[in-house]
CSV table of C-alpha atoms in Angstrom, one decimal:
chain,number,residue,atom,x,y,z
A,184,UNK,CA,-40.7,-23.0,3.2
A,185,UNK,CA,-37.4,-22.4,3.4
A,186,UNK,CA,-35.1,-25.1,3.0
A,187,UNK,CA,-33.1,-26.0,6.6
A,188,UNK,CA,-29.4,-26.3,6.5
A,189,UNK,CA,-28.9,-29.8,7.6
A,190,UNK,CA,-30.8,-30.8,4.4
A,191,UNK,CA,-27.5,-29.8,2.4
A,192,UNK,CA,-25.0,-31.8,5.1
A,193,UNK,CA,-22.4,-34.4,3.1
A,194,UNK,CA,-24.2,-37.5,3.2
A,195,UNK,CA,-21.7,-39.7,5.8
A,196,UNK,CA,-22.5,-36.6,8.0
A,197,UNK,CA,-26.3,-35.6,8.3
A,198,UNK,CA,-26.6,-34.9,11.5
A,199,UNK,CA,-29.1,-35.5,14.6
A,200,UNK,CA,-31.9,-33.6,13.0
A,201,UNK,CA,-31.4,-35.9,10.0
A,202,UNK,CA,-31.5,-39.0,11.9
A,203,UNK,CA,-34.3,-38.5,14.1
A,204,UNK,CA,-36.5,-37.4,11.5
A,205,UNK,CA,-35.6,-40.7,9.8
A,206,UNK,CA,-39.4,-42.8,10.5
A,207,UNK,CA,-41.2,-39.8,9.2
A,208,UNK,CA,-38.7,-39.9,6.1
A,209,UNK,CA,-39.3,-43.6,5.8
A,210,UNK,CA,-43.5,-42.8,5.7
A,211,UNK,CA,-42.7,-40.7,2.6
A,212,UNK,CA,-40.6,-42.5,1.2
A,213,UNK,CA,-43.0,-45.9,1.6
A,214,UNK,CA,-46.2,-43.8,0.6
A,215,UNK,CA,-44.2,-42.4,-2.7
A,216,UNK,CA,-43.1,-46.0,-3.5
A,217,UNK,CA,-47.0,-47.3,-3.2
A,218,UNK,CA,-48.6,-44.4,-5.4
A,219,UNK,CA,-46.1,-45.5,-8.1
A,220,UNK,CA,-47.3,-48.7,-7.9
A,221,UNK,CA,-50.5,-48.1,-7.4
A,222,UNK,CA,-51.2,-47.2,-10.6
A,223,UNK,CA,-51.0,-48.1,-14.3
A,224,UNK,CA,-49.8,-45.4,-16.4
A,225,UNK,CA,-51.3,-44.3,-19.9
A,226,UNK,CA,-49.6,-44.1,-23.0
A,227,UNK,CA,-50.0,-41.5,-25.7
A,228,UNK,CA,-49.7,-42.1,-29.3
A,229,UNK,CA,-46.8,-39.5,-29.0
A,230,UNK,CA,-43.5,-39.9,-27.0
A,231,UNK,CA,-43.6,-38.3,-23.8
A,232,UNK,CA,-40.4,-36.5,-22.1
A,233,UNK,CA,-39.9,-35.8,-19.0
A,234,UNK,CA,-38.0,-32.8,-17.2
A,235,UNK,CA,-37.8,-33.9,-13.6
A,236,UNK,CA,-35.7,-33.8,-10.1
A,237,UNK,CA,-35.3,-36.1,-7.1
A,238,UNK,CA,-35.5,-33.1,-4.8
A,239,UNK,CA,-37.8,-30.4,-4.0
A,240,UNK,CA,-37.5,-27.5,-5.5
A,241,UNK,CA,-34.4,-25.2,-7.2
A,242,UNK,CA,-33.3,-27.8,-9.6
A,243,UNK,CA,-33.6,-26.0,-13.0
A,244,UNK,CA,-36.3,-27.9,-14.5
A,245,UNK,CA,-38.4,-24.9,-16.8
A,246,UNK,CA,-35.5,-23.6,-18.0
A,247,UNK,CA,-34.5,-27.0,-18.9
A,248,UNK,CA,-37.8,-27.0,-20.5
A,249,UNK,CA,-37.5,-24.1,-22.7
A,250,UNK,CA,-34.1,-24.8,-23.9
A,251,UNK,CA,-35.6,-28.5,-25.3
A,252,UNK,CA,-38.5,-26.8,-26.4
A,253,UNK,CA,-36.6,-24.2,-28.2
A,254,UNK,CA,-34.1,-27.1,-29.9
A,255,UNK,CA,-37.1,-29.2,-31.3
A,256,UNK,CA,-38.9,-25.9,-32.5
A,257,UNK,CA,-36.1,-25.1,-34.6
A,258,UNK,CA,-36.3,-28.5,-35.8
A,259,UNK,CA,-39.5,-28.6,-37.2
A,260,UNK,CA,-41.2,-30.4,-34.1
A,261,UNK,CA,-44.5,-29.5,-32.8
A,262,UNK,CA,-44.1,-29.9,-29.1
A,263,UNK,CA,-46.5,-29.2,-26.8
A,264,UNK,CA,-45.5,-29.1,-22.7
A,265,UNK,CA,-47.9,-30.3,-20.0
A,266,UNK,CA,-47.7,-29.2,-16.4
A,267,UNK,CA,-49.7,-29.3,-12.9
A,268,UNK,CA,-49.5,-25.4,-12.8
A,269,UNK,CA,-48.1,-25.7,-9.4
A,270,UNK,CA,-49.8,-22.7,-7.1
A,271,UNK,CA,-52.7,-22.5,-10.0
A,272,UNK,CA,-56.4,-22.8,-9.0
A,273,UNK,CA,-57.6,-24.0,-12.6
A,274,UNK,CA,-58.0,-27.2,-12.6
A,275,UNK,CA,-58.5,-27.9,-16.6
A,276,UNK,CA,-56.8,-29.3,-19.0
A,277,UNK,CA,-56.6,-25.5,-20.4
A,278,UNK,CA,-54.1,-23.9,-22.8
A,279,UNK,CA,-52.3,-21.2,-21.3
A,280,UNK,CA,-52.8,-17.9,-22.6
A,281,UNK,CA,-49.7,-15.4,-21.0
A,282,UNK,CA,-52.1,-12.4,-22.3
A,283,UNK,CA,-55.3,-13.6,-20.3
A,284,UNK,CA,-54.3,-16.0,-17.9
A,285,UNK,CA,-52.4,-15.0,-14.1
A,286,UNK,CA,-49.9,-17.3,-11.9
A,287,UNK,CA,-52.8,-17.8,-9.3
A,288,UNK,CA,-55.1,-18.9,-12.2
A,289,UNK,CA,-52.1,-21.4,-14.0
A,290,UNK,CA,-49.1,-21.3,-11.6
A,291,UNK,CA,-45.8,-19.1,-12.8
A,292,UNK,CA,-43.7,-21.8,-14.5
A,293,UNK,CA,-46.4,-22.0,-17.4
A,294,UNK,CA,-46.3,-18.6,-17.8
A,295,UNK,CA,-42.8,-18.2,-18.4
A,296,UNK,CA,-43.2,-21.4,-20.7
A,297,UNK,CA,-46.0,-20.1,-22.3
A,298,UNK,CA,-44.0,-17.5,-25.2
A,299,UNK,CA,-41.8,-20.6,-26.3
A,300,UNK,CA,-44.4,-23.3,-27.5
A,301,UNK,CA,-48.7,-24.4,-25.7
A,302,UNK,CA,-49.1,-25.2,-22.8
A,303,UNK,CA,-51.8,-27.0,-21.0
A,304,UNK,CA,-52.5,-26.7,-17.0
A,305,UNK,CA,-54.4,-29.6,-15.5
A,306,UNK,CA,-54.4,-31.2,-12.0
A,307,UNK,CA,-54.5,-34.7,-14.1
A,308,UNK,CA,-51.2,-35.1,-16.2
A,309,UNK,CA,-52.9,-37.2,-18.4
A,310,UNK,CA,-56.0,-35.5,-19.2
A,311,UNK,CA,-53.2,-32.6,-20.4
A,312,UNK,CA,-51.4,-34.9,-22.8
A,313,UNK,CA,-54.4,-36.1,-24.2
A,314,UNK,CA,-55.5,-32.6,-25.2
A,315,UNK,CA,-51.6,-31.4,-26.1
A,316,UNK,CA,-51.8,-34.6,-28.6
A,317,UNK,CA,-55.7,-34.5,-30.0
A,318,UNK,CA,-54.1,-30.1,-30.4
A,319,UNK,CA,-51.3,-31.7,-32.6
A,320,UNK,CA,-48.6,-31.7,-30.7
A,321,UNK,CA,-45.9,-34.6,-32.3
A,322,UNK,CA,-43.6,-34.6,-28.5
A,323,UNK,CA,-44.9,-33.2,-25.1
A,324,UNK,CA,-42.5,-32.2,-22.4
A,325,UNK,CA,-43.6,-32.6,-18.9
A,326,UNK,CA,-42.6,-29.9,-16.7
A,327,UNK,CA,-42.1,-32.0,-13.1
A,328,UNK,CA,-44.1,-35.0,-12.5
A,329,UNK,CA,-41.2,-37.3,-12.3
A,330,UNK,CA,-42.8,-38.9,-9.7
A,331,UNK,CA,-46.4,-38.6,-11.1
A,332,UNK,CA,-47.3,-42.0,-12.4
A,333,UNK,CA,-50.3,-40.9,-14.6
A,334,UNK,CA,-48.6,-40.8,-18.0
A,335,UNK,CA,-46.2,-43.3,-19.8
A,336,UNK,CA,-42.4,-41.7,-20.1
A,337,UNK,CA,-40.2,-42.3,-23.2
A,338,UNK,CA,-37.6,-40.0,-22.2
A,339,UNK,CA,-37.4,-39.0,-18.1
A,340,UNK,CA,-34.3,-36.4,-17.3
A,341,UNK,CA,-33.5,-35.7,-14.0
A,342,UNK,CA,-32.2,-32.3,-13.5
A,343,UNK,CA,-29.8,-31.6,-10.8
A,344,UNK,CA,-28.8,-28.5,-9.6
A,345,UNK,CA,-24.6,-29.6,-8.9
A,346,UNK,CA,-24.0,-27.3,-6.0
A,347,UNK,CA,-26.1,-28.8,-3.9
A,348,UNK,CA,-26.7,-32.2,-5.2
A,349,UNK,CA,-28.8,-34.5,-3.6
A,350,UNK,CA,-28.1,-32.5,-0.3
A,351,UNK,CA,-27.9,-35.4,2.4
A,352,UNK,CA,-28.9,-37.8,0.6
A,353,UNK,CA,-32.3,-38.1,2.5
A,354,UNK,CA,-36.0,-38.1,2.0
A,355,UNK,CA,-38.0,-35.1,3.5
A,356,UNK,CA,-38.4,-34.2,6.0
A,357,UNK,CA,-34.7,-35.8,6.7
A,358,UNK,CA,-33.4,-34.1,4.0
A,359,UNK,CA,-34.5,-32.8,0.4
A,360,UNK,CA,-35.4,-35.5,-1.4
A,361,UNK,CA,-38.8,-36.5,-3.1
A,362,UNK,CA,-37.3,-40.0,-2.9
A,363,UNK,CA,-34.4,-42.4,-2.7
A,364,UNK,CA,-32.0,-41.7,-5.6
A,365,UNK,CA,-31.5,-45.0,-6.1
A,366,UNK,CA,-35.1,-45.6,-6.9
A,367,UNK,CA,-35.2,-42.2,-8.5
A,368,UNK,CA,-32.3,-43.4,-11.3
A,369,UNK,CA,-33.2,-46.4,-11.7
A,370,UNK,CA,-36.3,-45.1,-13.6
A,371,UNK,CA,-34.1,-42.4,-15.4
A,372,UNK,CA,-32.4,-41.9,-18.6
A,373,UNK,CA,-30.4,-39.3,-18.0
A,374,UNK,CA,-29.3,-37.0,-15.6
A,375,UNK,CA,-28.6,-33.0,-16.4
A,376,UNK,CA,-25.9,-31.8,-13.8
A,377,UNK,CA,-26.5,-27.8,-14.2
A,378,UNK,CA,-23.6,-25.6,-12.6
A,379,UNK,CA,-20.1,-24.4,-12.7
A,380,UNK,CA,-17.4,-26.8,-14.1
A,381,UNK,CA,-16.5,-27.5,-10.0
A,382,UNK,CA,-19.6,-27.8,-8.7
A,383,UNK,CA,-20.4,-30.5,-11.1
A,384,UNK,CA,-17.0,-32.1,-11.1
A,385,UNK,CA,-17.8,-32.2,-7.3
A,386,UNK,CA,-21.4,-33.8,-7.6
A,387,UNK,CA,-19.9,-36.2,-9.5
A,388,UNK,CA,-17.3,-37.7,-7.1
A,389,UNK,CA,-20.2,-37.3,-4.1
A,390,UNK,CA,-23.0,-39.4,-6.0
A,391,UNK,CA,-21.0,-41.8,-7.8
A,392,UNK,CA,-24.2,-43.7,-8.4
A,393,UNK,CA,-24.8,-41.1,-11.4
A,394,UNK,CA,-22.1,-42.6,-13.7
A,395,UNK,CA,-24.6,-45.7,-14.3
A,396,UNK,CA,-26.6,-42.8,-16.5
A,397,UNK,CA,-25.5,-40.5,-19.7
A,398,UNK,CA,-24.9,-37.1,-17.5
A,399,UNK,CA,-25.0,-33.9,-19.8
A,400,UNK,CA,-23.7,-30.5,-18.7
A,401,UNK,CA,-25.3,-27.4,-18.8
A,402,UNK,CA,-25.0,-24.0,-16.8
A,403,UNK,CA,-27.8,-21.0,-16.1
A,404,UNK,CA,-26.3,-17.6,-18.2
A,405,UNK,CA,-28.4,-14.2,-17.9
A,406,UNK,CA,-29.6,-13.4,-21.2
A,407,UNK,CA,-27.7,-10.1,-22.5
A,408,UNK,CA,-30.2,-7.9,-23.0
A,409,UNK,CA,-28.5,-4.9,-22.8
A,410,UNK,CA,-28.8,-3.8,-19.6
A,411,UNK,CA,-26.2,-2.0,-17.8
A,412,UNK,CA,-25.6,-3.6,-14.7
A,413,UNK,CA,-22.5,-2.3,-13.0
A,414,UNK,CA,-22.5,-0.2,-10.1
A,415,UNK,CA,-26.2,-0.8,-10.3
A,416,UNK,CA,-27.6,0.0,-6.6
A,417,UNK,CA,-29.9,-3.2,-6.3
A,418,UNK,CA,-32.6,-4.3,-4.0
A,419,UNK,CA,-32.7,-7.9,-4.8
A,420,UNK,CA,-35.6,-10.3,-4.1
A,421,UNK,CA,-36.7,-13.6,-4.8
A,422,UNK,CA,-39.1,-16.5,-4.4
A,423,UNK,CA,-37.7,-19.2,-6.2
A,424,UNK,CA,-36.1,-22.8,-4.8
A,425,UNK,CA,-32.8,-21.1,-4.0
A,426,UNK,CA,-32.4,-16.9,-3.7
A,427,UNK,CA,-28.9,-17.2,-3.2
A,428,UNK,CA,-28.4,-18.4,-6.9
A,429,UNK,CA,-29.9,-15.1,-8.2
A,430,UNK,CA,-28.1,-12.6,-5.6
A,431,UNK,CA,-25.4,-14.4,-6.8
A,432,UNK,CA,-25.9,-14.1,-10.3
A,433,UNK,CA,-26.7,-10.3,-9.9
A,434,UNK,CA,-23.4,-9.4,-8.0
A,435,UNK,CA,-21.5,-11.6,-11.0
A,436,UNK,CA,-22.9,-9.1,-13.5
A,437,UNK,CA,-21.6,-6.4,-11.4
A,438,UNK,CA,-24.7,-4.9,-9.5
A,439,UNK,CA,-24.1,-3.6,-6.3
A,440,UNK,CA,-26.9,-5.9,-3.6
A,441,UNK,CA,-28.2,-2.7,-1.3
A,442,UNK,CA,-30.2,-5.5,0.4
A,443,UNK,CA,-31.6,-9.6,-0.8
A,444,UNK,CA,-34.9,-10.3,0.5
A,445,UNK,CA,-35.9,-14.2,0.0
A,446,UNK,CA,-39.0,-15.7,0.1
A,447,UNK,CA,-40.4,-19.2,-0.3
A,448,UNK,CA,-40.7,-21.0,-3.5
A,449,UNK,CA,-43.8,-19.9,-5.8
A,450,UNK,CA,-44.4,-17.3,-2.9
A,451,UNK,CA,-47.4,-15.0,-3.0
A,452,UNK,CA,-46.9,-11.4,-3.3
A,453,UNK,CA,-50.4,-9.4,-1.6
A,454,UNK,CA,-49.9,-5.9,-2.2
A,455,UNK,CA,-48.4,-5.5,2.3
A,456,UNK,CA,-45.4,-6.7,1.2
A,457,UNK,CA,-45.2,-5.3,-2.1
A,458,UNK,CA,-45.8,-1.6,-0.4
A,459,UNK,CA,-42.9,-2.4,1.9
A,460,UNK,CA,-40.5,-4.0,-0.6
A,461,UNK,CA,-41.2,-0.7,-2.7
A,462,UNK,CA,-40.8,1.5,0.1
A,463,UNK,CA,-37.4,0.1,1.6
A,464,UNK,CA,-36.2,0.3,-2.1
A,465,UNK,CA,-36.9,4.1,-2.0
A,466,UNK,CA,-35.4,4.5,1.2
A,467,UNK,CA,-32.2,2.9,0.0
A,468,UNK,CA,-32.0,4.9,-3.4
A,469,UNK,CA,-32.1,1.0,-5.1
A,470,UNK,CA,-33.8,-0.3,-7.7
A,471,UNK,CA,-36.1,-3.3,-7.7
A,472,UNK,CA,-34.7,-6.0,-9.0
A,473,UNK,CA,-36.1,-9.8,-9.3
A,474,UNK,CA,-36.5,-12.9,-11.7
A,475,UNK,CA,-38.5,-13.9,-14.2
A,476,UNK,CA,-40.4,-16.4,-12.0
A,477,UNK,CA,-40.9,-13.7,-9.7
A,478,UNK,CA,-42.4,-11.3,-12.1
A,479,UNK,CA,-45.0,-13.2,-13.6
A,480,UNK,CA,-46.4,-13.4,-9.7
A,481,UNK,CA,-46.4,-9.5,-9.4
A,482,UNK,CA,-49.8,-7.3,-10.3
A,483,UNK,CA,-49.2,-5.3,-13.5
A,484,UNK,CA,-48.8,-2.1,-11.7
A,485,UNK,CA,-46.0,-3.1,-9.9
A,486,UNK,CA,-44.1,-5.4,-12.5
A,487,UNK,CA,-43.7,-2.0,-14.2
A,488,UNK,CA,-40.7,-1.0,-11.3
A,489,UNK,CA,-39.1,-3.9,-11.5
A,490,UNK,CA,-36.0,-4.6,-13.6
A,491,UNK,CA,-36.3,-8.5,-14.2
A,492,UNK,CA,-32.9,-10.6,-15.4
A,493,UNK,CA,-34.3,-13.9,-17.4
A,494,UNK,CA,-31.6,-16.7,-17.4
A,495,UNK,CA,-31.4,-19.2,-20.1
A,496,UNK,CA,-30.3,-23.2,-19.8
A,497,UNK,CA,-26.5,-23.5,-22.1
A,498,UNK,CA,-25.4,-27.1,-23.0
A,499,UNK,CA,-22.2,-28.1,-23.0
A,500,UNK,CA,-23.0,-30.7,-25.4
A,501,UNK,CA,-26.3,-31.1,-26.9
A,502,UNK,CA,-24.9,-34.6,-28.5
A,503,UNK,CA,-26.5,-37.0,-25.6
A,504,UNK,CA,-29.7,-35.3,-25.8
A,505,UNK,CA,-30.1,-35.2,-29.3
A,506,UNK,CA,-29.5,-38.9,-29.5
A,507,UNK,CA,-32.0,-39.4,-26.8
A,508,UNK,CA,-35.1,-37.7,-28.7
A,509,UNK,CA,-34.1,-39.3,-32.0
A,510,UNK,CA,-34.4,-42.1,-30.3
A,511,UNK,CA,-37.6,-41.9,-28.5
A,512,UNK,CA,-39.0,-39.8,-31.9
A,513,UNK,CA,-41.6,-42.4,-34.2
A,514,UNK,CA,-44.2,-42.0,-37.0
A,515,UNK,CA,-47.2,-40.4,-35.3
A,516,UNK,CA,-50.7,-41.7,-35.5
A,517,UNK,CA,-51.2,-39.3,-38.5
A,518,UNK,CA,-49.1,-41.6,-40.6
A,519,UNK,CA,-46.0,-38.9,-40.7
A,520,UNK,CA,-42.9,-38.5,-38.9
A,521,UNK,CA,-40.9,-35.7,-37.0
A,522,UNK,CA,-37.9,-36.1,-38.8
């Protein structure tokens, strides 16, 4: 689905939608608060971080992922990431193999993942960090599952995409949150605000509640890889939590948009709309252009037209997140240590 507007209102404004919608929003919200506590989680012998967000969708959470996968490989670590495999049908735990495996067997965002350190898909987050640690894994990331209560958190990040915030403030279907953000920090460590120096300057003064937390910096960057992009005739599409990010990312490179098709989060490509995406492209002398997340849903045939632009996660400061996984980092069951 497609997010609606009034979702992204200022939060002293949200409008009638907003408000009526409010005893549906209040059923979520109470049936969230009660899976939480229905349930004890389970604790590894190794820490567990988690990379999650308060709303749905669009936040930045796998390439937060592969940025704090890539800094603890370089360190030595042997981490390990678990996920649901959101849009997968496998229901494991099972270690993702990009050469083998599809995004309808394990959902896209392991596949992307996948190249930067193992993964394991499984409906049951716990049953997945059980197999990441008895694999040898020494720290496992969770990709989403913030509000999941199956596994014990060391570390929990909430990623925030700044330019739209916390929208209105609002739990769905008032608005785009999974729940309150009160409730939300209050189990967090740390929020990472991911956007232009305004936008985030801006979150800040609209949800003061964040300065109870350490708030790290970071924006989304194309990776350079050599691709000449301008005057590039593109015909841009994208099924991700917000299209406009990438459109926008494309005409900053200096690709000329011939047309932007969106489509819903973790959408399904069948080969209809394929055979019309690649056949308005022709007829407007543009090449195909979409994300990584995008590609990894397309057949092999037809990933071979596309021209895919991967994005990669930049830190201002790495300093508060270092500290953080020092912190939560221990002597492992195996009698050694990470360090």
């Amino acid at each position: 689905m497609h997010p609606p507007a009034f979702w992204f209102r200022p939060r002293h404004r949200p409008g009638l939608r907003a408000r009526l919608l409010a005893p549906l929003a209040a059923v979520w919200s109470w049936a969230g608060r009660r899976r939480l506590a229905g349930q004890t989680p389970e604790r590894l012998g190794i820490p567990v971080v988690c990379v999650g967000n308060l709303t749905l969708g669009g936040a930045g959470k796998t390439p937060t992922v592969i940025a704090l996968v890539s800094r603890l490989v370089a360190q030595g670590v042997r981490v390990h990431v678990i996920s649901r495999g959101h849009g997968g049908s496998l229901e494991g735990p099972v270690a993702v193999d990009e050469r083998r495996h599809s995004a309808a067997e394990v959902g896209d965002e392991p596949l992307l993942i996948a190249p930067f350190a193992p993964v394991w898909v499984a409906r049951d987050r716990a049953a997945a960090g059980r197999a990441a640690e008895a694999a040898g894994a020494e720290i496992v990331i969770m990709d989403d599952g913030f509000q999941n209560p199956a596994l014990a958190k060391d570390l929990s990040i909430v990623v925030v995409d700044a330019a739209t915030g916390f929208g209105n403030g609002r739990v769905v279907p008032s608005g785009p949150l999974r729940e309150p953000v009160a409730r939300g920090l209050a189990r967090a460590d740390m929020v990472l605000a991911i956007g232009a120096p305004a936008d985030r300057a801006a979150f800040a003064a609209a949800w003061p509640e964040t300065a109870a937390l350490p708030v790290a910096g970071a924006a989304l960057a194309p990776l350079d890889t050599g691709m000449a992009w301008e005057g590039l005739r593109a015909f841009a599409f994208a099924g991700i939590g917000r299209p406009a990010k990438f459109f926008a990312t494309l005409r900053a490179l200096g690709a000329e948009i011939v047309a932007a098709r969106e489509f819903a989060d973790h959408a399904v490509y069948d080969r209809r709309i394929l055979s019309r995406l690649d056949s308005e492209a022709h007829e407007s002398r543009a090449q195909l252009v979409t994300t990584e997340k995008d590609a990894v849903r397309l057949p092999p045939d037809f990933r071979r037209k596309i021209i895919v632009v991967p994005v990669r996660l930049a830190l201002d400061d790495w300093a508060p997140l270092d500290t953080a996984l020092a912190r939560i980092r221990r002597p492992m069951q195996r009698g050694t240590t990470s360090e």
